[in-house]
Short mmCIF file of C-alpha atoms and ligand atoms in Angstrom, two decimals:
data_model
loop_
_atom_site.label_atom_id
_atom_site.label_comp_id
_atom_site.label_asym_id
_atom_site.label_seq_id
_atom_site.Cartn_x
_atom_site.Cartn_y
_atom_site.Cartn_z
CA MET A 1 -27.97 -57.19 -103.02
CA LYS A 2 -25.55 -54.22 -103.01
CA ILE A 3 -26.55 -51.56 -100.85
CA VAL A 4 -24.74 -47.97 -100.11
CA LEU A 5 -26.12 -45.78 -97.55
CA ILE A 6 -24.99 -41.80 -97.45
CA GLU A 7 -24.91 -39.27 -95.19
CA PRO A 8 -24.76 -35.88 -96.99
CA ALA A 9 -21.98 -33.29 -95.92
CA ALA A 10 -23.08 -30.55 -93.89
CA SER A 11 -24.06 -27.56 -95.70
CA GLU A 12 -21.76 -25.44 -93.73
CA ALA A 13 -18.73 -26.67 -91.49
CA ASN A 14 -19.73 -26.90 -88.03
CA VAL A 15 -18.12 -28.46 -84.98
CA TYR A 16 -19.55 -31.62 -85.56
CA SER A 17 -18.51 -32.13 -89.09
CA LYS A 18 -15.14 -31.39 -87.92
CA LEU A 19 -15.32 -34.17 -85.24
CA HIS A 20 -16.50 -36.74 -87.73
CA MET A 21 -19.29 -38.20 -85.78
CA PRO A 22 -21.45 -40.00 -88.38
CA LEU A 23 -25.34 -40.19 -87.54
CA LEU A 24 -26.49 -43.37 -86.13
CA GLY A 25 -29.63 -43.80 -88.29
CA PRO A 26 -28.05 -45.30 -91.19
CA ILE A 27 -25.75 -47.33 -89.20
CA TYR A 28 -28.48 -49.31 -87.71
CA LEU A 29 -30.00 -49.66 -90.88
CA GLY A 30 -26.80 -50.85 -92.61
CA THR A 31 -26.21 -53.42 -89.91
CA ILE A 32 -29.76 -55.12 -90.04
CA LEU A 33 -29.34 -55.45 -93.81
CA LYS A 34 -25.70 -56.78 -93.41
CA ASN A 35 -27.46 -59.37 -91.18
CA LYS A 36 -29.56 -60.22 -93.73
CA GLY A 37 -26.80 -61.12 -96.13
CA HIS A 38 -26.65 -58.01 -98.09
CA LYS A 39 -23.34 -56.30 -99.05
CA VAL A 40 -23.41 -52.70 -97.27
CA GLU A 41 -21.19 -49.63 -97.61
CA ILE A 42 -21.88 -46.42 -95.59
CA TYR A 43 -20.49 -43.22 -96.66
CA ASN A 44 -20.45 -39.96 -94.51
CA GLU A 45 -19.23 -37.34 -96.97
CA ASP A 46 -17.86 -35.24 -94.20
CA ILE A 47 -15.42 -38.14 -93.69
CA HIS A 48 -14.89 -39.77 -96.93
CA ARG A 49 -16.80 -38.39 -100.36
CA PRO A 50 -17.16 -41.34 -102.84
CA ASP A 51 -16.41 -41.12 -106.56
CA TYR A 52 -20.08 -41.08 -107.47
CA SER A 53 -19.15 -42.06 -111.26
CA LYS A 54 -17.62 -45.40 -109.99
CA LEU A 55 -20.42 -46.20 -107.42
CA ASN A 56 -22.01 -49.14 -108.05
CA ALA A 57 -25.17 -50.52 -106.08
CA ASP A 58 -28.58 -51.88 -106.31
CA ILE A 59 -29.87 -49.39 -103.71
CA ILE A 60 -28.87 -46.08 -102.75
CA GLY A 61 -30.08 -45.04 -99.38
CA ILE A 62 -29.92 -41.29 -98.49
CA SER A 63 -30.38 -39.89 -94.88
CA ILE A 64 -31.42 -36.11 -94.83
CA LEU A 65 -31.42 -33.53 -91.88
CA THR A 66 -33.31 -30.23 -93.10
CA SER A 67 -29.83 -28.60 -93.46
CA THR A 68 -28.31 -31.66 -95.72
CA ALA A 69 -31.60 -32.11 -97.60
CA LYS A 70 -30.57 -29.91 -100.85
CA ARG A 71 -27.39 -31.93 -101.08
CA GLY A 72 -29.06 -35.12 -100.54
CA TYR A 73 -31.46 -34.44 -103.40
CA ASP A 74 -28.32 -33.63 -105.48
CA ILE A 75 -26.85 -36.92 -104.63
CA ALA A 76 -30.02 -38.70 -105.55
CA LYS A 77 -30.27 -37.10 -108.89
CA LYS A 78 -26.76 -38.77 -109.86
CA PHE A 79 -28.70 -42.40 -109.80
CA PRO A 80 -31.47 -43.67 -111.38
CA LYS A 81 -35.02 -42.85 -109.23
CA GLU A 82 -35.77 -46.34 -109.16
CA LYS A 83 -32.77 -47.38 -106.98
CA VAL A 84 -32.82 -44.36 -104.48
CA ILE A 85 -34.65 -44.13 -101.45
CA ILE A 86 -34.54 -41.52 -98.58
CA GLY A 87 -35.06 -41.12 -95.14
CA GLY A 88 -34.17 -39.40 -92.07
CA VAL A 89 -35.37 -36.30 -90.00
CA HIS A 90 -36.31 -34.16 -93.02
CA ALA A 91 -37.80 -36.90 -95.23
CA SER A 92 -40.03 -37.48 -92.21
CA LEU A 93 -41.08 -34.20 -91.80
CA LEU A 94 -41.65 -33.49 -95.47
CA PRO A 95 -42.11 -36.86 -97.37
CA ASP A 96 -43.67 -35.19 -100.65
CA GLU A 97 -40.44 -33.34 -101.00
CA ALA A 98 -38.24 -36.01 -100.72
CA LEU A 99 -40.44 -38.71 -102.90
CA GLN A 100 -39.69 -36.21 -105.92
CA PHE A 101 -35.80 -37.49 -105.76
CA ALA A 102 -36.39 -41.13 -104.87
CA ARG A 103 -38.61 -44.24 -105.57
CA GLN A 104 -39.74 -44.64 -101.86
CA VAL A 105 -39.42 -42.41 -98.62
CA VAL A 106 -39.47 -43.72 -94.97
CA VAL A 107 -41.37 -41.62 -92.39
CA GLY A 108 -40.04 -42.10 -89.02
CA GLU A 109 -37.60 -44.97 -87.73
CA ALA A 110 -36.92 -47.44 -90.33
CA GLU A 111 -35.52 -50.64 -88.72
CA GLU A 112 -38.65 -52.48 -89.11
CA VAL A 113 -39.34 -51.63 -92.84
CA ILE A 114 -35.89 -51.44 -94.35
CA ALA A 115 -35.61 -55.06 -95.28
CA GLY A 116 -38.96 -55.17 -96.76
CA ILE A 117 -38.21 -51.92 -98.78
CA VAL A 118 -34.86 -53.61 -99.97
CA ASP A 119 -36.38 -56.93 -101.01
CA GLY A 120 -39.36 -55.19 -102.81
CA SER A 121 -42.25 -56.70 -100.54
CA ILE A 122 -42.97 -53.34 -99.14
CA LYS A 123 -44.00 -51.50 -102.14
CA ASP A 124 -45.86 -48.00 -100.98
CA ALA A 125 -44.25 -44.91 -101.94
CA ILE A 126 -44.41 -43.39 -98.60
CA VAL A 127 -43.55 -45.60 -96.05
CA TYR A 128 -44.51 -45.00 -92.38
CA GLY A 129 -42.02 -46.95 -90.11
CA GLU A 130 -43.62 -47.73 -86.36
CA PRO A 131 -41.53 -46.83 -83.19
CA ILE A 132 -39.53 -49.61 -82.34
CA GLN A 133 -41.12 -50.67 -79.20
CA ASN A 134 -38.45 -52.88 -77.90
CA LEU A 135 -35.11 -51.20 -78.48
CA ASP A 136 -32.96 -54.20 -77.25
CA ASN A 137 -34.21 -56.00 -80.45
CA LEU A 138 -31.95 -54.05 -82.68
CA PRO A 139 -28.37 -54.85 -82.97
CA HIS A 140 -25.56 -52.96 -81.97
CA PRO A 141 -24.66 -50.47 -85.16
CA ASP A 142 -21.52 -51.89 -86.91
CA PHE A 143 -19.22 -48.77 -87.39
CA SER A 144 -16.80 -51.10 -89.64
CA LEU A 145 -19.60 -50.43 -92.57
CA ILE A 146 -18.34 -46.66 -92.67
CA LYS A 147 -15.84 -45.97 -95.56
CA GLY A 148 -12.72 -44.21 -94.61
CA ASN A 149 -13.40 -43.45 -91.23
CA ARG A 150 -9.88 -43.17 -89.93
CA PHE A 151 -10.93 -41.39 -86.39
CA SER A 152 -13.39 -44.20 -85.41
CA GLY A 153 -12.20 -45.13 -82.35
CA LEU A 154 -12.07 -41.49 -80.48
CA ILE A 155 -15.67 -40.79 -79.47
CA THR A 156 -18.17 -43.66 -80.13
CA SER A 157 -22.00 -42.66 -80.36
CA VAL A 158 -24.41 -44.85 -78.45
CA SER A 159 -28.14 -44.49 -78.26
CA THR A 160 -29.75 -45.59 -75.43
CA SER A 161 -33.13 -43.97 -75.74
CA ARG A 162 -35.79 -42.64 -78.14
CA GLY A 163 -38.40 -39.91 -77.80
CA CYS A 164 -38.76 -37.22 -75.38
CA PRO A 165 -41.63 -36.69 -73.08
CA PHE A 166 -41.02 -32.80 -73.56
CA ASP A 167 -42.23 -30.69 -76.50
CA CYS A 168 -40.45 -27.36 -76.65
CA THR A 169 -41.84 -25.48 -79.80
CA PHE A 170 -38.67 -25.09 -81.53
CA CYS A 171 -37.65 -28.79 -81.26
CA SER A 172 -38.67 -31.77 -84.00
CA VAL A 173 -37.46 -34.64 -82.01
CA THR A 174 -41.15 -35.26 -80.59
CA LYS A 175 -42.63 -35.06 -84.12
CA MET A 176 -40.12 -37.69 -85.16
CA PHE A 177 -39.66 -39.92 -82.24
CA GLY A 178 -43.01 -39.20 -80.11
CA ARG A 179 -43.19 -38.27 -76.69
CA GLU A 180 -43.36 -41.71 -75.40
CA TYR A 181 -39.94 -42.02 -73.56
CA ARG A 182 -38.53 -45.86 -75.02
CA PHE A 183 -35.22 -47.06 -73.60
CA ARG A 184 -32.78 -49.94 -73.68
CA SER A 185 -32.26 -52.25 -70.93
CA ALA A 186 -29.18 -51.17 -68.78
CA GLU A 187 -28.00 -54.77 -69.57
CA ASN A 188 -28.18 -54.20 -73.37
CA VAL A 189 -26.31 -50.98 -73.40
CA ILE A 190 -23.76 -52.25 -71.39
CA GLU A 191 -22.95 -55.28 -73.59
CA GLU A 192 -22.61 -52.57 -76.41
CA LEU A 193 -20.18 -50.61 -74.20
CA LEU A 194 -18.06 -53.42 -73.44
CA SER A 195 -17.86 -54.58 -77.01
CA ARG A 196 -16.19 -51.30 -77.93
CA ARG A 197 -12.81 -50.84 -76.75
CA ARG A 198 -13.02 -47.40 -77.04
CA SER A 199 -11.46 -44.28 -75.36
CA SER A 200 -14.89 -42.43 -74.82
CA PHE A 201 -18.52 -42.46 -75.64
CA PHE A 202 -21.27 -39.98 -76.62
CA PHE A 203 -24.76 -41.08 -75.73
CA CYS A 204 -26.47 -39.41 -78.27
CA ASP A 205 -30.07 -39.48 -76.41
CA ASP A 206 -31.81 -36.33 -76.72
CA ASN A 207 -32.72 -36.68 -73.19
CA PHE A 208 -30.36 -39.02 -71.35
CA THR A 209 -32.17 -38.77 -67.81
CA ALA A 210 -35.66 -38.47 -68.87
CA ASN A 211 -36.46 -41.46 -66.65
CA PRO A 212 -33.90 -41.30 -63.87
CA GLN A 213 -34.90 -44.85 -62.73
CA ARG A 214 -33.51 -46.41 -65.96
CA THR A 215 -30.48 -43.83 -65.73
CA ARG A 216 -29.59 -44.83 -62.21
CA ALA A 217 -29.69 -48.73 -63.14
CA LEU A 218 -27.54 -47.73 -66.19
CA LEU A 219 -24.87 -46.01 -64.24
CA GLU A 220 -24.67 -48.27 -61.43
CA LEU A 221 -24.02 -51.18 -64.16
CA MET A 222 -21.11 -48.47 -65.73
CA ILE A 223 -19.75 -48.22 -62.22
CA LYS A 224 -19.34 -52.11 -61.76
CA HIS A 225 -17.92 -52.48 -65.08
CA LYS A 226 -15.57 -49.32 -64.82
CA ILE A 227 -16.75 -47.74 -68.10
CA ARG A 228 -15.69 -43.89 -67.86
CA ASN A 229 -15.30 -41.19 -69.87
CA TRP A 230 -18.76 -40.17 -71.68
CA THR A 231 -20.63 -37.11 -72.68
CA CYS A 232 -24.51 -36.82 -72.57
CA GLN A 233 -27.56 -34.61 -73.77
CA VAL A 234 -29.43 -33.61 -70.31
CA ARG A 235 -31.92 -30.80 -69.37
CA CYS A 236 -31.27 -28.53 -66.27
CA ASP A 237 -33.86 -30.91 -64.20
CA ALA A 238 -31.00 -33.59 -64.01
CA ALA A 239 -29.09 -31.36 -61.79
CA LYS A 240 -32.23 -31.33 -59.28
CA ASP A 241 -31.50 -34.90 -58.42
CA ASP A 242 -28.64 -35.21 -56.26
CA GLU A 243 -28.10 -38.88 -56.15
CA LEU A 244 -28.34 -39.16 -59.71
CA LEU A 245 -25.87 -36.47 -60.23
CA SER A 246 -23.44 -38.58 -58.01
CA LEU A 247 -23.90 -41.47 -59.95
CA MET A 248 -23.18 -39.77 -63.17
CA ALA A 249 -20.04 -38.49 -61.67
CA ARG A 250 -18.97 -41.69 -60.35
CA ALA A 251 -19.70 -43.24 -63.36
CA GLY A 252 -16.98 -40.88 -65.42
CA CYS A 253 -19.44 -38.22 -67.00
CA ASN A 254 -17.16 -35.88 -68.22
CA VAL A 255 -19.53 -33.47 -70.16
CA VAL A 256 -23.03 -32.87 -70.09
CA CYS A 257 -24.44 -30.93 -72.92
CA VAL A 258 -27.45 -29.09 -71.42
CA GLY A 259 -30.46 -27.28 -73.27
CA PHE A 260 -30.25 -23.91 -71.36
CA GLU A 261 -31.89 -22.32 -74.33
CA SER A 262 -32.05 -18.94 -72.71
CA ILE A 263 -31.56 -16.77 -70.05
CA ASN A 264 -34.31 -14.30 -71.01
CA PRO A 265 -37.33 -15.65 -68.86
CA GLU A 266 -39.97 -14.60 -71.43
CA THR A 267 -38.36 -16.77 -74.05
CA LEU A 268 -38.06 -19.75 -71.79
CA GLN A 269 -41.83 -19.47 -71.58
CA ALA A 270 -42.52 -19.08 -74.90
CA TYR A 271 -40.32 -22.25 -76.15
CA GLN A 272 -42.63 -24.03 -73.36
CA LYS A 273 -38.85 -25.20 -71.97
CA ARG A 274 -40.40 -25.85 -68.47
CA GLN A 275 -37.71 -24.30 -66.64
CA ASN A 276 -36.52 -20.89 -65.67
CA VAL A 277 -33.43 -19.07 -65.15
CA ASP A 278 -33.00 -20.23 -61.49
CA ASP A 279 -32.89 -23.60 -62.62
CA ILE A 280 -29.99 -23.06 -65.02
CA ILE A 281 -27.95 -21.45 -62.18
CA ASN A 282 -28.57 -24.04 -59.79
CA ALA A 283 -27.66 -26.55 -62.36
CA ILE A 284 -24.43 -24.85 -63.61
CA ARG A 285 -23.65 -25.04 -59.72
CA SER A 286 -24.50 -28.65 -59.35
CA PHE A 287 -22.60 -30.20 -62.14
CA ARG A 288 -19.52 -27.83 -61.25
CA LYS A 289 -19.68 -29.13 -57.80
CA LYS A 290 -19.33 -32.73 -58.94
CA ARG A 291 -16.80 -31.63 -61.51
CA ILE A 292 -18.62 -32.41 -64.21
CA LYS A 293 -17.85 -30.16 -67.37
CA ILE A 294 -20.85 -28.13 -69.10
CA HIS A 295 -21.70 -27.72 -73.04
CA GLY A 296 -24.23 -24.94 -72.85
CA MET A 297 -26.50 -24.80 -75.51
CA PHE A 298 -28.58 -21.74 -76.33
CA VAL A 299 -31.00 -20.70 -78.93
CA LEU A 300 -31.32 -17.08 -79.79
CA GLY A 301 -33.93 -15.00 -81.58
CA SER A 302 -37.18 -15.22 -80.17
CA ASP A 303 -39.93 -12.74 -80.47
CA ASN A 304 -38.60 -11.53 -77.04
CA ASP A 305 -35.04 -11.41 -77.66
CA ASN A 306 -33.14 -8.23 -78.84
CA GLU A 307 -29.70 -7.38 -79.12
CA LYS A 308 -29.01 -7.19 -75.76
CA THR A 309 -30.36 -10.92 -75.13
CA ILE A 310 -27.43 -11.83 -77.39
CA TRP A 311 -24.93 -10.09 -75.12
CA ASP A 312 -26.35 -10.84 -71.98
CA THR A 313 -26.37 -14.69 -72.92
CA LEU A 314 -22.67 -14.20 -73.70
CA ARG A 315 -21.84 -12.37 -70.41
CA PHE A 316 -23.77 -15.03 -68.40
CA ALA A 317 -21.97 -17.74 -69.90
CA ILE A 318 -18.50 -15.91 -68.92
CA LYS A 319 -19.66 -15.28 -65.66
CA GLN A 320 -20.98 -18.55 -64.89
CA LYS A 321 -17.66 -19.89 -66.09
CA ILE A 322 -19.64 -22.34 -68.87
CA ASP A 323 -16.73 -24.63 -70.24
CA THR A 324 -17.89 -24.18 -73.86
CA ILE A 325 -21.15 -23.17 -75.56
CA GLN A 326 -23.34 -23.32 -78.78
CA MET A 327 -25.49 -20.22 -79.83
CA MET A 328 -27.77 -21.54 -82.21
CA ILE A 329 -30.11 -19.46 -84.29
CA LEU A 330 -33.78 -20.04 -83.66
CA THR A 331 -34.68 -21.92 -87.04
CA PRO A 332 -38.00 -22.90 -88.06
CA VAL A 333 -37.47 -26.48 -88.75
CA PRO A 334 -40.82 -27.79 -90.95
CA GLY A 335 -42.97 -29.89 -88.87
CA THR A 336 -42.25 -27.77 -85.73
CA LYS A 337 -45.25 -25.48 -84.13
CA PHE A 338 -42.81 -22.48 -84.74
CA HIS A 339 -42.62 -23.03 -88.38
CA GLU A 340 -46.21 -23.21 -88.81
CA GLU A 341 -46.76 -19.90 -86.74
CA LEU A 342 -44.22 -18.17 -88.82
CA LYS A 343 -45.18 -19.34 -92.03
CA GLN A 344 -48.84 -17.95 -90.91
CA GLN A 345 -47.34 -14.60 -90.26
CA LYS A 346 -45.24 -14.58 -93.48
CA ARG A 347 -42.22 -14.13 -91.70
CA ILE A 348 -40.02 -16.82 -93.27
CA PHE A 349 -37.88 -15.22 -96.08
CA THR A 350 -36.17 -18.29 -97.36
CA HIS A 351 -36.76 -21.86 -97.79
CA ASP A 352 -33.13 -22.89 -98.50
CA TRP A 353 -32.61 -25.90 -96.41
CA ASN A 354 -28.96 -25.54 -96.66
CA LEU A 355 -29.30 -22.30 -94.33
CA TYR A 356 -31.43 -24.46 -91.69
CA ASP A 357 -28.63 -25.26 -89.79
CA GLY A 358 -29.06 -23.02 -86.62
CA GLN A 359 -26.26 -20.92 -88.20
CA HIS A 360 -28.47 -18.72 -90.30
CA VAL A 361 -31.36 -16.22 -89.77
CA VAL A 362 -34.12 -17.45 -92.21
CA PHE A 363 -37.00 -15.40 -90.66
CA ASN A 364 -37.59 -11.90 -89.77
CA PRO A 365 -37.06 -11.73 -85.91
CA LYS A 366 -39.50 -9.14 -83.95
CA LEU A 367 -37.31 -7.02 -81.95
CA LEU A 368 -34.37 -7.09 -84.04
CA SER A 369 -33.51 -7.53 -87.93
CA ALA A 370 -32.39 -10.55 -89.45
CA LYS A 371 -28.77 -9.06 -90.00
CA GLN A 372 -28.61 -7.63 -86.57
CA LEU A 373 -29.70 -11.43 -85.38
CA GLN A 374 -26.91 -12.85 -87.52
CA LEU A 375 -23.89 -10.37 -87.21
CA ASN A 376 -24.59 -10.16 -83.11
CA VAL A 377 -24.70 -14.00 -82.67
CA ALA A 378 -21.48 -14.23 -84.76
CA ARG A 379 -19.60 -11.56 -82.90
CA ALA A 380 -20.79 -13.05 -79.45
CA TYR A 381 -19.41 -16.17 -80.68
CA ALA A 382 -16.13 -14.68 -81.89
CA LYS A 383 -15.69 -13.00 -78.07
CA PHE A 384 -15.96 -16.83 -76.29
CA TYR A 385 -14.04 -18.42 -78.82
CA SER A 386 -11.43 -16.07 -79.19
CA LEU A 387 -7.68 -16.49 -79.23
CA SER A 388 -6.98 -14.51 -76.18
CA LYS A 389 -9.42 -16.94 -74.18
CA PHE A 390 -7.34 -19.84 -75.49
CA PHE A 391 -4.24 -18.94 -74.63
CA SER A 392 -5.32 -17.92 -71.00
CA LEU A 393 -7.25 -21.45 -70.69
CA LEU A 394 -3.50 -22.61 -72.25
CA VAL A 395 -1.28 -21.19 -69.85
CA ARG A 396 -3.54 -22.31 -66.61
CA LEU A 397 -2.86 -25.67 -67.97
CA ARG A 398 -6.75 -26.38 -68.81
CA PHE A 399 -5.81 -28.22 -72.17
CA ARG A 400 -8.94 -29.80 -72.78
CA ASN A 401 -10.97 -26.41 -72.58
CA ALA A 402 -8.36 -24.79 -74.60
CA MET A 403 -8.60 -27.45 -77.40
CA PHE A 404 -12.40 -26.93 -77.63
CA ARG A 405 -11.64 -23.06 -77.51
CA PHE A 406 -8.99 -23.57 -80.58
CA ILE A 407 -11.49 -25.49 -82.60
CA GLY A 408 -14.37 -23.02 -81.94
CA TYR A 409 -12.12 -20.11 -82.60
CA ARG A 410 -11.32 -21.64 -86.16
CA ILE A 411 -14.92 -22.55 -86.93
CA VAL A 412 -16.21 -19.28 -86.08
CA ARG A 413 -13.81 -17.81 -88.33
CA GLU A 414 -14.25 -19.62 -91.01
CA TRP A 415 -18.05 -19.14 -90.69
CA ILE A 416 -17.70 -15.39 -90.31
CA ARG A 417 -15.07 -15.37 -93.23
CA ARG A 418 -17.86 -17.32 -95.47
CA ASN A 419 -20.74 -15.18 -94.41
CA HIS A 420 -18.87 -11.75 -94.50
CA SER A 421 -20.87 -10.11 -96.91
CA MET A 422 -23.77 -11.89 -96.10
CA HIS A 423 -24.82 -12.42 -99.91
CA TRP A 424 -27.02 -15.16 -98.75
CA LEU A 425 -28.93 -12.75 -96.43
CA ARG A 426 -29.57 -10.25 -98.99
CA ARG A 427 -30.39 -12.78 -101.83
CA ALA A 428 -32.85 -14.80 -99.62
CA TYR A 429 -34.27 -12.02 -98.46
CA LEU A 430 -34.91 -10.17 -101.87
CA SER A 431 -36.10 -13.34 -103.58
CA SER A 432 -39.13 -13.48 -100.68
CA PRO A 433 -42.06 -11.97 -102.03
CA SER A 434 -43.63 -11.67 -98.45
CA VAL A 435 -40.88 -9.43 -96.67
CA SER A 436 -40.55 -5.84 -97.02
CA GLN A 437 -36.78 -4.54 -97.92
CA ASN A 438 -37.03 -1.95 -95.15
CA ASN A 439 -36.28 -4.55 -92.49
CA THR A 440 -32.92 -5.70 -93.53
C1 B12 B 1 -26.87 -36.91 -82.12
C2 B12 B 1 -27.21 -35.99 -83.14
C3 B12 B 1 -26.44 -35.24 -83.39
C4 B12 B 1 -25.14 -35.60 -83.53
C5 B12 B 1 -24.62 -36.76 -84.66
C6 B12 B 1 -23.62 -37.53 -84.23
C7 B12 B 1 -23.86 -39.05 -83.75
N1 B12 B 1 -22.74 -39.41 -83.67
O1 B12 B 1 -24.97 -39.26 -83.26
C8 B12 B 1 -24.26 -34.32 -83.93
C9 B12 B 1 -23.74 -33.76 -82.68
C10 B12 B 1 -22.86 -34.52 -84.83
C11 B12 B 1 -25.26 -33.46 -84.45
C12 B12 B 1 -25.10 -32.45 -85.32
C13 B12 B 1 -26.10 -31.60 -86.13
N2 B12 B 1 -27.37 -31.61 -85.57
CO1 B12 B 1 -28.31 -33.03 -84.46
N3 B12 B 1 -28.77 -34.46 -83.74
C14 B12 B 1 -28.50 -35.60 -83.04
C15 B12 B 1 -29.63 -36.56 -82.40
C16 B12 B 1 -29.92 -35.63 -80.70
C17 B12 B 1 -29.86 -37.97 -82.10
C18 B12 B 1 -29.45 -38.16 -83.50
C19 B12 B 1 -29.79 -39.77 -83.92
O2 B12 B 1 -28.87 -40.80 -83.49
N4 B12 B 1 -31.16 -40.44 -83.62
C20 B12 B 1 -31.33 -41.58 -83.67
C21 B12 B 1 -31.34 -42.38 -84.79
C22 B12 B 1 -31.53 -43.81 -84.73
O3 B12 B 1 -32.09 -41.81 -85.54
P1 B12 B 1 -32.17 -40.98 -87.27
O4 B12 B 1 -30.73 -40.81 -87.38
O5 B12 B 1 -33.04 -40.18 -87.27
O6 B12 B 1 -32.38 -42.63 -88.07
C23 B12 B 1 -33.72 -43.01 -88.17
C24 B12 B 1 -34.78 -42.43 -89.24
O7 B12 B 1 -34.46 -41.03 -89.49
C25 B12 B 1 -34.66 -43.45 -90.35
N5 B12 B 1 -33.46 -43.09 -91.25
C26 B12 B 1 -32.51 -42.24 -91.26
N6 B12 B 1 -31.44 -42.08 -92.17
C27 B12 B 1 -32.32 -42.98 -92.99
C28 B12 B 1 -31.90 -43.27 -94.42
C29 B12 B 1 -32.86 -44.49 -95.06
C30 B12 B 1 -32.57 -44.35 -96.31
C31 B12 B 1 -33.84 -44.53 -94.88
C32 B12 B 1 -34.99 -45.33 -95.54
C33 B12 B 1 -34.48 -44.09 -93.23
C34 B12 B 1 -33.39 -43.36 -92.60
O8 B12 B 1 -34.19 -44.77 -89.74
C35 B12 B 1 -33.50 -44.43 -88.62
C36 B12 B 1 -33.42 -45.61 -87.85
O9 B12 B 1 -34.78 -45.54 -87.28
C37 B12 B 1 -31.01 -35.63 -83.15
C38 B12 B 1 -32.46 -35.71 -82.64
C39 B12 B 1 -32.73 -36.99 -82.87
N7 B12 B 1 -33.35 -37.57 -81.97
O10 B12 B 1 -32.65 -37.64 -84.01
C40 B12 B 1 -30.28 -34.29 -83.86
C41 B12 B 1 -30.89 -33.75 -84.82
C42 B12 B 1 -31.06 -34.67 -85.69
N8 B12 B 1 -29.81 -32.71 -85.00
C43 B12 B 1 -30.33 -31.44 -85.43
C44 B12 B 1 -29.55 -30.47 -86.04
C45 B12 B 1 -29.98 -28.94 -86.39
C46 B12 B 1 -27.71 -30.62 -86.07
C47 B12 B 1 -26.65 -29.53 -86.52
C48 B12 B 1 -27.47 -28.87 -87.80
C49 B12 B 1 -26.61 -28.76 -85.74
C50 B12 B 1 -25.33 -27.84 -85.76
N9 B12 B 1 -25.66 -26.86 -86.34
O11 B12 B 1 -24.45 -28.20 -85.32
C51 B12 B 1 -25.75 -30.51 -87.00
C52 B12 B 1 -25.69 -31.08 -88.25
C53 B12 B 1 -24.71 -31.97 -88.41
C54 B12 B 1 -24.70 -32.19 -90.14
N10 B12 B 1 -24.50 -33.44 -90.58
O12 B12 B 1 -24.62 -31.19 -90.81
C55 B12 B 1 -31.91 -31.66 -85.63
C56 B12 B 1 -32.18 -31.67 -86.99
C57 B12 B 1 -33.52 -30.96 -87.36
C58 B12 B 1 -33.83 -31.08 -88.82
N11 B12 B 1 -35.16 -31.27 -89.03
O13 B12 B 1 -32.99 -31.22 -89.31
C59 B12 B 1 -32.19 -32.75 -84.68
C60 B12 B 1 -33.25 -33.65 -85.01
C61 B12 B 1 -32.39 -32.27 -83.35
C62 B12 B 1 -33.48 -31.19 -82.84
N12 B12 B 1 -33.55 -30.87 -81.83
O14 B12 B 1 -34.35 -30.79 -83.58
N13 B12 B 1 -26.56 -34.17 -84.11
S1 SF4 B 2 -35.38 -29.69 -76.72
FE1 SF4 B 2 -35.11 -31.17 -75.66
S2 SF4 B 2 -36.23 -31.29 -74.03
FE2 SF4 B 2 -37.06 -30.00 -75.56
S3 SF4 B 2 -38.76 -31.44 -76.72
FE3 SF4 B 2 -36.77 -31.16 -77.61
S4 SF4 B 2 -35.46 -32.97 -76.80
FE4 SF4 B 2 -37.11 -32.64 -75.38
#
């Protein structure tokens, strides 16, 4: 059979849609189907949008996040419903919604059910995929299935684990992958890394160091095989383990993306993050000592955050010399505790999924208006990713940081230009019956 898997375009440009990094889910599924003898093509619309009028396939599989769901449904409508299957985080959180556009929807991990869905032996409309217990049984993702991927090779995504033992209120990871931390053996990961002659790796695990023992085993093998130049996502906790940190540095960790989330102690508590501001400061110090660069990730807009919190966060990032930052606007992703809470309080003023990308306010914050939250985050971002900061890094010969500041500068400008008049905020807000207009 011919199977086409599609990852819809980002609803609005973000740094990742520019970096051309397709999600691994569809690639895992495509690889399994290819190994079963099917003809598989994968399209990531941010990389290459196919001509849908000429696209012929027996099955069209669409992978949706919340922010790409609307585009995913539009793609689905281009094909007869009996050919379409949908999966991904958003479909897993709201399967009934996705089922309006597909013959079948998969909730959760689909590797063990995809072949049965394609050959027709699994017929349920909503198919529940079990968490894969032995991740070593999965094939290594075959990136050559992605069409038009001219940039493949610059950064290769590698997934070494699934699940996260924590359960932060704003995050949908545990809903989707559970709190049981499952991981591949170090040998299995090394085999994949060695098979790719790439310059750099992105370990896309939510929490690369959740089980320090297994991370150590992997790092030791990486050192042995001289695999270097990589990025991973961690919590602050990682920096408390000096031995682990030393191994990360010796194994060539370039950048850690750290979920700092907030410098407001009350917000950290509300997010149930199980870390405090001292943990953040100590983590920054420890990573810096080992010469590992830091991408600090913050989420703004909790019920304890006001305008000052946003600017304090920016000042903190500059004072602590965090290399790059991400300032997400708190988003009530369906399926999270936070979404339930806000829904009950009737504070969500739009369910336009395009806006659920962490770059738009979709609910009424408590201590500031939606508009204030939106504008101040945009302005703080623009200050961090400014041209003057870019030039000052450039003259100090810090080329990598300068490059990221420049990419950030362009994205923030584009985003501000597009949202300048904030039509969407007005429109979304006014169309909500539950919201009084005085709050804008
Ligand atoms: C890595 C990552 C990224 C990378 C992805 C690139 C890469 N090369 O890996 C980058 C950095 C680019 C990224 C960007 C963003 N991300 Co992200 N990302 C992740 C992360 C941490 C891992 C993704 C992953 O590899 N998962 C493992 C694979 C195996 O799982 P999967 O892709 O979901 O696929 C499985 C199932 O979903 C299903 N499935 C998937 N597709 C399909 C299709 C069909 C047909 C079927 C049947 C089944 C099926 O089967 C797959 C195999 O089991 C997830 C968290 C997570 N654990 O998933 C967040 C996550 C997906 N990201 C999220 C967000 C919000 C974003 C951004 C919007 C952030 C932003 N503003 O920049 C952007 C959106 C990008 C875009 N396209 O617009 C949220 C999504 C929440 C939601 N409900 O939508 C998540 C869940 C994180 C979170 N904390 O909540 N992300
Ligand atoms: S935010 Fe990070 S630590 Fe918290 S549940 Fe999500 S993946 Fe785990």
